[in-house]
Amino acid sequence: PIRTTPCILADTREISSGPEVISYLRTALGVKVEVCSLAGCDYIVSNRLAVERKSQSEFANAANRNKLVDRIQHLQHLFDRVCVVIEKDRVKPGETSRIFQRTRYYDSTLSALISAGVQVLFSSSQAETASLLKELALLEQRKNTAIDVPTEVKGHKQEAMQFYLSIPNVSYITALNLCHRFDSVAQMANSSVQVISDRAHMSAQKAEELYRYVHYMFEEEMVPPENPTK
Amino acid sequence: MAAIESTPVRAGATSVPCGHAIGSEKWRGTELAKLLQGKVKVVFEDGLGLVDFHLSNRTCILYISESDLVSGNAFRRRLVRFRKACNLNGIVIAERTRLSDQYYPPVQNFVVLELGMALLPVTNQKEAAQLIFHLVQERSREGNCNLFIRKKSFQLPDASVLQTVQKIPGVGRVKALQLLQHFPSIQKLSNASVAQLESVLGRAIALNIHSFFHTT
């Protein structure tokens, strides 16, 4: 395969929380970073890998437990692979670096993540996180799962993009692949599991889920009544 | 030493009872072993080869000390041999101290990205003992306890399908319900002709829907 510069999708919220990660990726590492609204995911590094970036203090705080669990479970539904980067907190000028207190919560959370097959990486700065993201993207490229579709969606295709994104467990990159790899939504809806899997670079299991969804026979009685407050 | 070399991983150490760990003889009497006492039942055995501890559930621990990290590449060969010898889950615990800190990033790239193993840093044997205790606990729990393991949701997709159909431009909840009454799946709806769609909704919206499915 031809080596091109890898492409990474970053969530819009990372502009404020990790500005150096993005600028470092772009300027020092020559990675194409596209900022999109990824809804609940920090970085998408390939067709199957999502990366969640957490500061060490945020990760170690037991008060954030439910938030972390929800987030990781959400990512596990959308992606075949999930990676968490635990990044050391930035020390502001004039501040002495706090000594990190390792707690039981911290160790049991790490153990549970590892046992659930989530990859865990440790970073000491935003710059290091950027190089880890690049390494991950290059590795995924070697495994032929790199992002290789245009990251922008033009004109009426945006409507198809919104349509695909509303399907359960379809990630932003999968929606992009579906948009660009099929001529039309009807063509996708009439494709076999194999064709969906091959064209949209989805695992056989994910392609089958999508196939079932598209063929699912709707019954109105099964829809909960409309919430009047919504 | 020759015996160890020939058996990189001891056979039979893959089924360790719950709450137990099998530790390599070389750890007997160390600070780590003392700290583990009372928390994890460690059985020390000879000839574990490359592995330092076997935990239940096909998982084992390879320990890299501060001096291993600083003194060079011997531990890399050990990890590669382990990786080639078996398909057990290897968790590498490395002593990341002030002294060995600078060596950590390349080791992380090597262990996690190249070998595909897990790497967890600790600053000393006390932290390692705590971590091993939690790893053993995690592995001896009953099935569905791990919150990070993806659970299958048993929700029927009807509500989602309705939401998806509402993403077609010009289609709100009312029209989506009307459409799905006549074309009950997304696939059937995508194949509806303009005339068929027109029999349910107006001409203009029928054209819209048809062009959505066939041109985007």
XYZ file of C-alpha atoms in Angstrom:
446
model
C 0.000 0.000 0.000
C 1.076 3.549 -0.713
C 2.102 5.500 2.353
C 0.186 8.720 2.527
C -0.029 11.125 5.426
C -2.475 9.707 7.903
C -5.789 11.386 8.562
C -7.355 11.836 11.982
C -10.793 13.185 12.891
C -10.958 15.356 16.005
C -14.042 16.427 17.878
C -14.825 20.148 17.906
C -14.577 20.211 21.692
C -10.923 19.231 21.461
C -10.177 22.687 20.034
C -10.673 24.120 23.493
C -9.558 21.186 25.641
C -6.605 19.970 23.608
C -5.497 22.782 21.292
C -1.853 21.754 21.414
C -2.683 18.178 20.440
C -4.304 19.382 17.236
C -1.709 22.019 16.346
C 1.143 19.648 17.133
C -0.392 16.964 14.919
C -0.783 19.439 12.070
C 2.433 21.416 12.224
C 5.104 19.193 13.741
C 3.834 15.781 12.683
C 2.257 16.576 9.310
C -0.958 14.729 10.032
C -4.169 15.774 8.333
C -6.564 16.643 11.159
C -10.190 17.272 10.339
C -12.265 18.874 13.083
C -15.858 17.599 13.062
C -18.731 17.263 15.457
C -18.131 13.696 16.582
C -20.725 13.625 19.380
C -19.203 11.710 22.248
C -15.807 10.772 20.849
C -12.525 12.707 21.044
C -10.529 11.290 18.127
C -11.201 8.835 15.324
C -7.929 7.416 14.082
C -9.103 4.773 11.610
C -12.240 3.063 10.312
C -12.482 1.102 13.550
C -10.453 2.832 16.269
C -11.617 5.639 18.572
C -9.370 7.381 21.074
C -10.605 8.914 24.289
C -8.286 11.506 25.834
C -8.508 11.909 29.608
C -6.440 13.998 31.976
C -4.955 11.960 34.782
C -6.844 13.904 37.467
C -10.139 13.503 35.624
C -9.494 9.803 35.112
C -8.505 9.252 38.736
C -11.501 11.074 40.185
C -14.055 8.506 41.343
C -16.795 11.127 40.968
C -16.407 10.780 37.194
C -16.887 7.032 37.271
C -20.356 6.883 35.726
C -19.430 9.390 33.059
C -16.384 7.327 32.108
C -18.335 4.072 32.045
C -21.078 5.594 29.853
C -18.555 7.063 27.501
C -16.521 3.879 27.084
C -19.634 1.744 26.625
C -20.882 4.192 24.016
C -17.571 3.934 22.161
C -17.582 0.133 22.433
C -20.923 0.111 20.632
C -19.699 2.368 17.847
C -16.166 1.086 17.305
C -14.411 -2.269 17.094
C -11.473 -0.856 19.025
C -11.246 1.711 21.773
C -8.140 3.325 23.223
C -7.868 5.619 26.238
C -4.958 8.040 26.531
C -4.347 9.127 30.119
C -2.549 12.455 29.952
C -0.678 14.125 32.794
C -2.288 17.368 33.902
C -0.660 20.524 32.695
C 1.208 22.486 35.353
C 0.379 26.182 35.065
C 3.299 28.603 35.398
C 3.998 29.307 39.053
C 2.233 26.164 40.160
C 4.237 23.328 41.617
C 3.341 19.990 40.068
C 1.087 18.059 42.369
C 2.131 14.601 43.397
C -0.282 12.112 41.961
C -1.910 9.936 44.596
C -2.637 6.512 43.250
C -5.915 5.207 44.646
C -7.729 1.892 44.703
C -10.285 3.381 42.360
C -7.526 4.234 39.876
C -6.094 0.699 39.915
C -9.445 -1.062 39.713
C -10.530 1.167 36.812
C -7.310 0.396 34.947
C -7.766 -3.331 35.607
C -11.362 -3.265 34.360
C -10.415 -1.376 31.186
C -7.581 -3.769 30.365
C -9.793 -6.763 31.019
C -12.494 -5.316 28.728
C -9.951 -5.136 25.921
C -9.619 -1.355 25.954
C -6.137 -0.194 25.057
C -4.614 2.180 27.617
C -1.773 4.578 26.848
C -0.054 7.060 29.136
C 1.093 10.471 28.011
C 2.972 13.194 29.839
C 1.868 16.118 27.661
C -0.389 17.193 24.822
C 2.592 16.955 22.472
C 3.169 13.359 23.496
C -0.528 12.590 23.045
C -0.233 13.958 19.514
C 2.644 11.640 18.679
C 0.761 8.689 20.175
C -2.224 9.528 17.944
C 0.070 9.637 14.931
C 1.653 6.299 15.847
C -1.822 4.769 16.222
C -2.885 6.165 12.842
C 0.257 4.781 11.157
C -0.289 1.393 12.754
C -3.897 1.312 11.557
C -2.658 2.320 8.111
C -0.350 -0.709 8.082
C -3.381 -2.837 8.903
C -5.315 -1.329 5.989
C -7.945 0.311 8.145
C -6.815 3.912 7.669
C -9.348 6.640 6.952
C -9.251 6.980 3.179
C -12.423 8.818 2.250
C -12.787 12.572 1.772
C -13.645 14.014 5.174
C -15.931 16.700 3.795
C -19.481 16.078 2.668
C -20.953 18.438 0.107
C -24.449 19.437 -1.004
C -27.288 16.949 -0.729
C -24.892 14.263 0.535
C -25.081 16.085 3.878
C -28.679 14.922 4.143
C -27.582 11.328 3.606
C -24.885 11.858 6.238
C -27.498 12.914 8.811
C -29.627 9.929 7.808
C -26.735 7.481 8.349
C -25.720 9.116 11.631
C -29.198 8.493 13.029
C -28.711 4.729 12.708
C -27.808 3.102 16.046
C -24.133 2.188 16.438
C -23.039 3.913 13.249
C -19.956 6.035 13.974
C -19.063 9.258 12.202
C -16.401 7.508 10.112
C -18.801 4.725 9.145
C -21.382 7.310 8.079
C -18.679 9.038 6.002
C -17.726 5.745 4.376
C -21.371 4.940 3.591
C -21.837 8.414 2.098
C -18.796 8.212 -0.142
C -18.775 4.510 -1.038
C -22.369 4.198 -2.190
C -23.904 6.170 -5.034
C -27.167 6.491 -3.152
C -28.934 5.552 0.057
C -31.171 3.182 -1.954
C -28.096 1.406 -3.301
C -26.811 0.891 0.246
C -30.225 -0.284 1.467
C -30.320 -2.954 -1.251
C -26.791 -4.253 -0.713
C -25.808 -7.540 0.875
C -23.938 -7.779 4.167
C -20.766 -8.649 2.244
C -20.994 -5.621 -0.043
C -21.737 -3.267 2.862
C -18.826 -4.687 4.812
C -16.373 -4.457 1.900
C -17.337 -1.045 0.610
C -17.854 0.788 3.874
C -14.874 -0.929 5.572
C -17.005 -2.312 8.379
C -16.543 -5.548 10.287
C -18.873 -8.351 9.188
C -20.702 -8.056 12.487
C -21.264 -4.305 12.160
C -22.349 -4.694 8.532
C -24.859 -7.330 9.569
C -26.281 -5.062 12.284
C -26.757 -2.346 9.673
C -28.313 -4.803 7.209
C -30.794 -5.965 9.849
C -31.679 -2.395 10.698
C -32.369 -1.465 7.102
C -34.578 -4.556 6.675
C -36.303 -4.293 10.040
C -40.100 -4.348 9.786
C -41.440 -1.339 11.633
C -44.445 -1.673 13.924
C -46.016 1.476 15.234
C -47.244 -0.187 18.437
C -43.643 -0.756 19.466
C -42.819 2.950 19.567
C -43.223 4.574 22.973
C -45.718 7.471 22.897
C -44.275 10.849 22.041
C -42.944 12.686 25.040
C -44.915 15.968 25.239
C -42.092 17.809 26.994
C -39.647 17.022 24.236
C 19.124 -21.346 33.055
C 19.012 -23.683 30.053
C 15.770 -25.212 31.310
C 14.188 -21.788 31.624
C 15.305 -20.900 28.152
C 13.694 -23.982 26.687
C 10.340 -23.446 28.399
C 9.524 -19.792 27.945
C 6.096 -20.255 29.478
C 5.221 -23.086 31.798
C 2.416 -25.267 30.537
C -0.465 -25.794 32.905
C -0.187 -22.388 34.511
C -3.131 -21.208 32.464
C -5.761 -22.317 34.939
C -5.142 -20.537 38.199
C -7.846 -20.727 40.867
C -9.844 -17.592 41.656
C -8.133 -15.101 43.934
C -4.815 -16.873 43.457
C -1.700 -16.110 41.524
C 1.227 -18.286 40.637
C 4.448 -16.387 41.168
C 7.882 -17.138 39.885
C 10.243 -18.489 42.538
C 12.548 -15.500 42.066
C 9.943 -13.236 43.693
C 9.876 -15.193 46.950
C 10.786 -12.998 49.892
C 10.756 -9.755 47.907
C 8.982 -6.595 49.013
C 6.338 -7.182 46.367
C 5.639 -10.699 47.639
C 5.359 -9.438 51.224
C 2.943 -6.701 50.179
C 0.804 -9.176 48.278
C 0.469 -11.404 51.321
C -2.969 -11.359 52.828
C -4.470 -9.892 49.661
C -3.673 -12.459 47.025
C -2.807 -16.085 47.631
C 0.483 -16.457 45.829
C 1.920 -19.880 45.144
C 5.592 -19.736 44.222
C 6.823 -22.133 41.597
C 9.984 -22.814 39.723
C 10.325 -22.746 35.982
C 7.769 -20.140 35.005
C 10.284 -19.056 32.399
C 9.602 -15.582 31.083
C 6.541 -14.963 33.196
C 6.612 -13.349 36.645
C 3.028 -14.029 37.713
C 0.166 -16.052 36.297
C -3.298 -14.736 37.108
C -6.489 -16.596 36.433
C -8.221 -16.282 33.092
C -5.230 -16.783 30.806
C -3.548 -13.613 31.924
C -0.002 -13.218 33.082
C 2.267 -10.476 34.243
C 5.721 -9.640 33.042
C 7.554 -7.246 35.315
C 10.105 -4.722 34.124
C 12.119 -3.111 36.875
C 13.644 0.340 36.842
C 17.067 -1.126 36.170
C 15.713 -3.278 33.307
C 14.359 -0.111 31.708
C 17.546 1.864 32.172
C 20.020 -0.840 31.261
C 18.816 -1.499 27.760
C 17.124 -3.976 25.551
C 17.287 -7.345 27.294
C 13.676 -7.014 28.432
C 12.581 -6.393 24.839
C 13.915 -9.778 23.786
C 12.109 -11.332 26.716
C 8.793 -9.764 25.690
C 9.196 -10.767 22.068
C 9.950 -14.350 23.097
C 6.881 -14.363 25.308
C 4.716 -13.003 22.506
C 5.972 -15.677 20.115
C 5.705 -18.519 22.608
C 2.054 -18.319 23.566
C -1.235 -16.576 23.133
C -1.781 -15.746 26.780
C -2.769 -12.177 27.593
C 0.398 -10.499 28.733
C 0.225 -7.482 30.981
C 3.541 -5.716 31.353
C 4.110 -3.775 34.550
C 7.005 -1.338 34.332
C 8.677 0.725 37.033
C 8.391 4.250 35.738
C 10.442 6.339 38.128
C 12.232 9.656 37.878
C 15.231 7.738 36.649
C 13.477 5.558 34.086
C 10.875 8.107 32.981
C 12.698 9.128 29.811
C 12.779 5.508 28.633
C 9.047 5.024 29.024
C 7.591 6.501 25.771
C 9.606 4.299 23.378
C 8.911 1.260 25.562
C 5.195 2.068 25.452
C 5.305 2.279 21.653
C 7.082 -1.046 21.545
C 4.940 -2.948 24.054
C 1.482 -1.563 23.285
C 1.655 -0.603 19.634
C 4.131 -3.124 18.226
C 3.496 -6.155 20.431
C -0.149 -5.407 21.203
C 0.233 -6.057 24.925
C -0.944 -3.937 27.840
C 1.601 -1.795 29.670
C 0.929 -0.281 33.091
C 3.397 2.003 34.860
C 4.029 1.896 38.608
C 6.584 3.860 40.614
C 7.580 1.099 43.016
C 6.820 -2.440 44.191
C 4.227 -1.127 46.635
C 2.166 0.287 43.786
C 2.763 -2.869 41.795
C 1.363 -5.000 44.629
C -1.770 -2.855 44.769
C -2.197 -3.083 41.012
C -1.664 -6.856 40.892
C -4.236 -7.207 43.663
C -6.799 -5.355 41.534
C -5.895 -7.307 38.399
C -6.436 -10.563 40.297
C -9.744 -9.283 41.664
C -10.898 -8.184 38.241
C -10.133 -11.612 36.853
C -11.816 -13.591 39.566
C -15.124 -11.773 39.394
C -18.200 -13.398 38.017
C -18.908 -12.684 34.342
C -20.953 -9.567 33.849
C -19.397 -7.363 36.510
C -17.066 -5.440 34.277
C -18.812 -2.193 33.424
C -16.584 -1.547 30.463
C -17.570 -4.696 28.638
C -20.020 -3.869 25.931
C -23.456 -5.125 26.741
C -25.936 -6.069 24.101
C -28.948 -3.815 24.261
C -32.243 -5.570 23.816
C -34.160 -2.524 22.687
C -36.267 -3.018 19.598
C -35.214 -0.623 16.900
C -38.710 0.677 16.052
C -38.202 4.060 17.713
C -34.804 4.445 16.015
C -36.212 3.535 12.607
C -38.838 6.259 13.051
C -36.069 8.723 13.950
C -34.015 7.710 10.931
C -36.919 8.167 8.514
C -37.444 11.644 9.968
C -33.956 12.548 8.716
C -35.300 12.520 5.149
C -35.714 16.208 4.251
C -39.316 17.369 4.611
C -40.383 14.337 6.655
C -41.515 14.892 10.233
C -42.974 12.428 12.709
C -46.459 12.361 11.150
C -45.249 11.771 7.596
C -42.683 9.243 8.802
C -45.414 7.187 10.461
C -47.584 7.361 7.330
C -44.679 6.230 5.161
C -43.747 3.332 7.434
C -47.358 2.099 7.476
C -47.091 1.529 3.731
C -43.387 0.720 3.414
C -42.488 -0.900 6.749
C -38.710 -1.086 6.360
C -36.077 1.404 5.250
C -35.178 -0.942 2.415
C -38.790 -1.111 1.172
C -39.167 2.643 1.528
C -35.996 3.184 -0.481
C -37.452 1.134 -3.334
C -40.838 2.888 -3.451
C -41.576 4.561 -6.788
C -42.692 8.195 -7.007
C -46.214 6.976 -7.873
C -46.337 4.685 -4.828
C -45.076 7.473 -2.579
C -47.591 9.865 -4.108
C -50.438 7.565 -3.116
C -49.446 8.141 0.519
C -48.243 11.763 0.556
C -48.381 14.712 -1.849
C -46.585 14.897 -5.181
C -43.893 17.369 -4.154
C -42.828 15.456 -1.043
C -42.975 12.156 -2.962
C -40.471 13.556 -5.461
C -38.291 14.785 -2.611
C -38.191 11.424 -0.900
C -37.507 9.583 -4.128
C -34.670 11.883 -5.032
C -33.237 11.624 -1.508
C -32.935 7.849 -1.817
C -31.621 7.803 -5.359
C -29.338 10.803 -5.662
C -27.704 11.153 -2.255
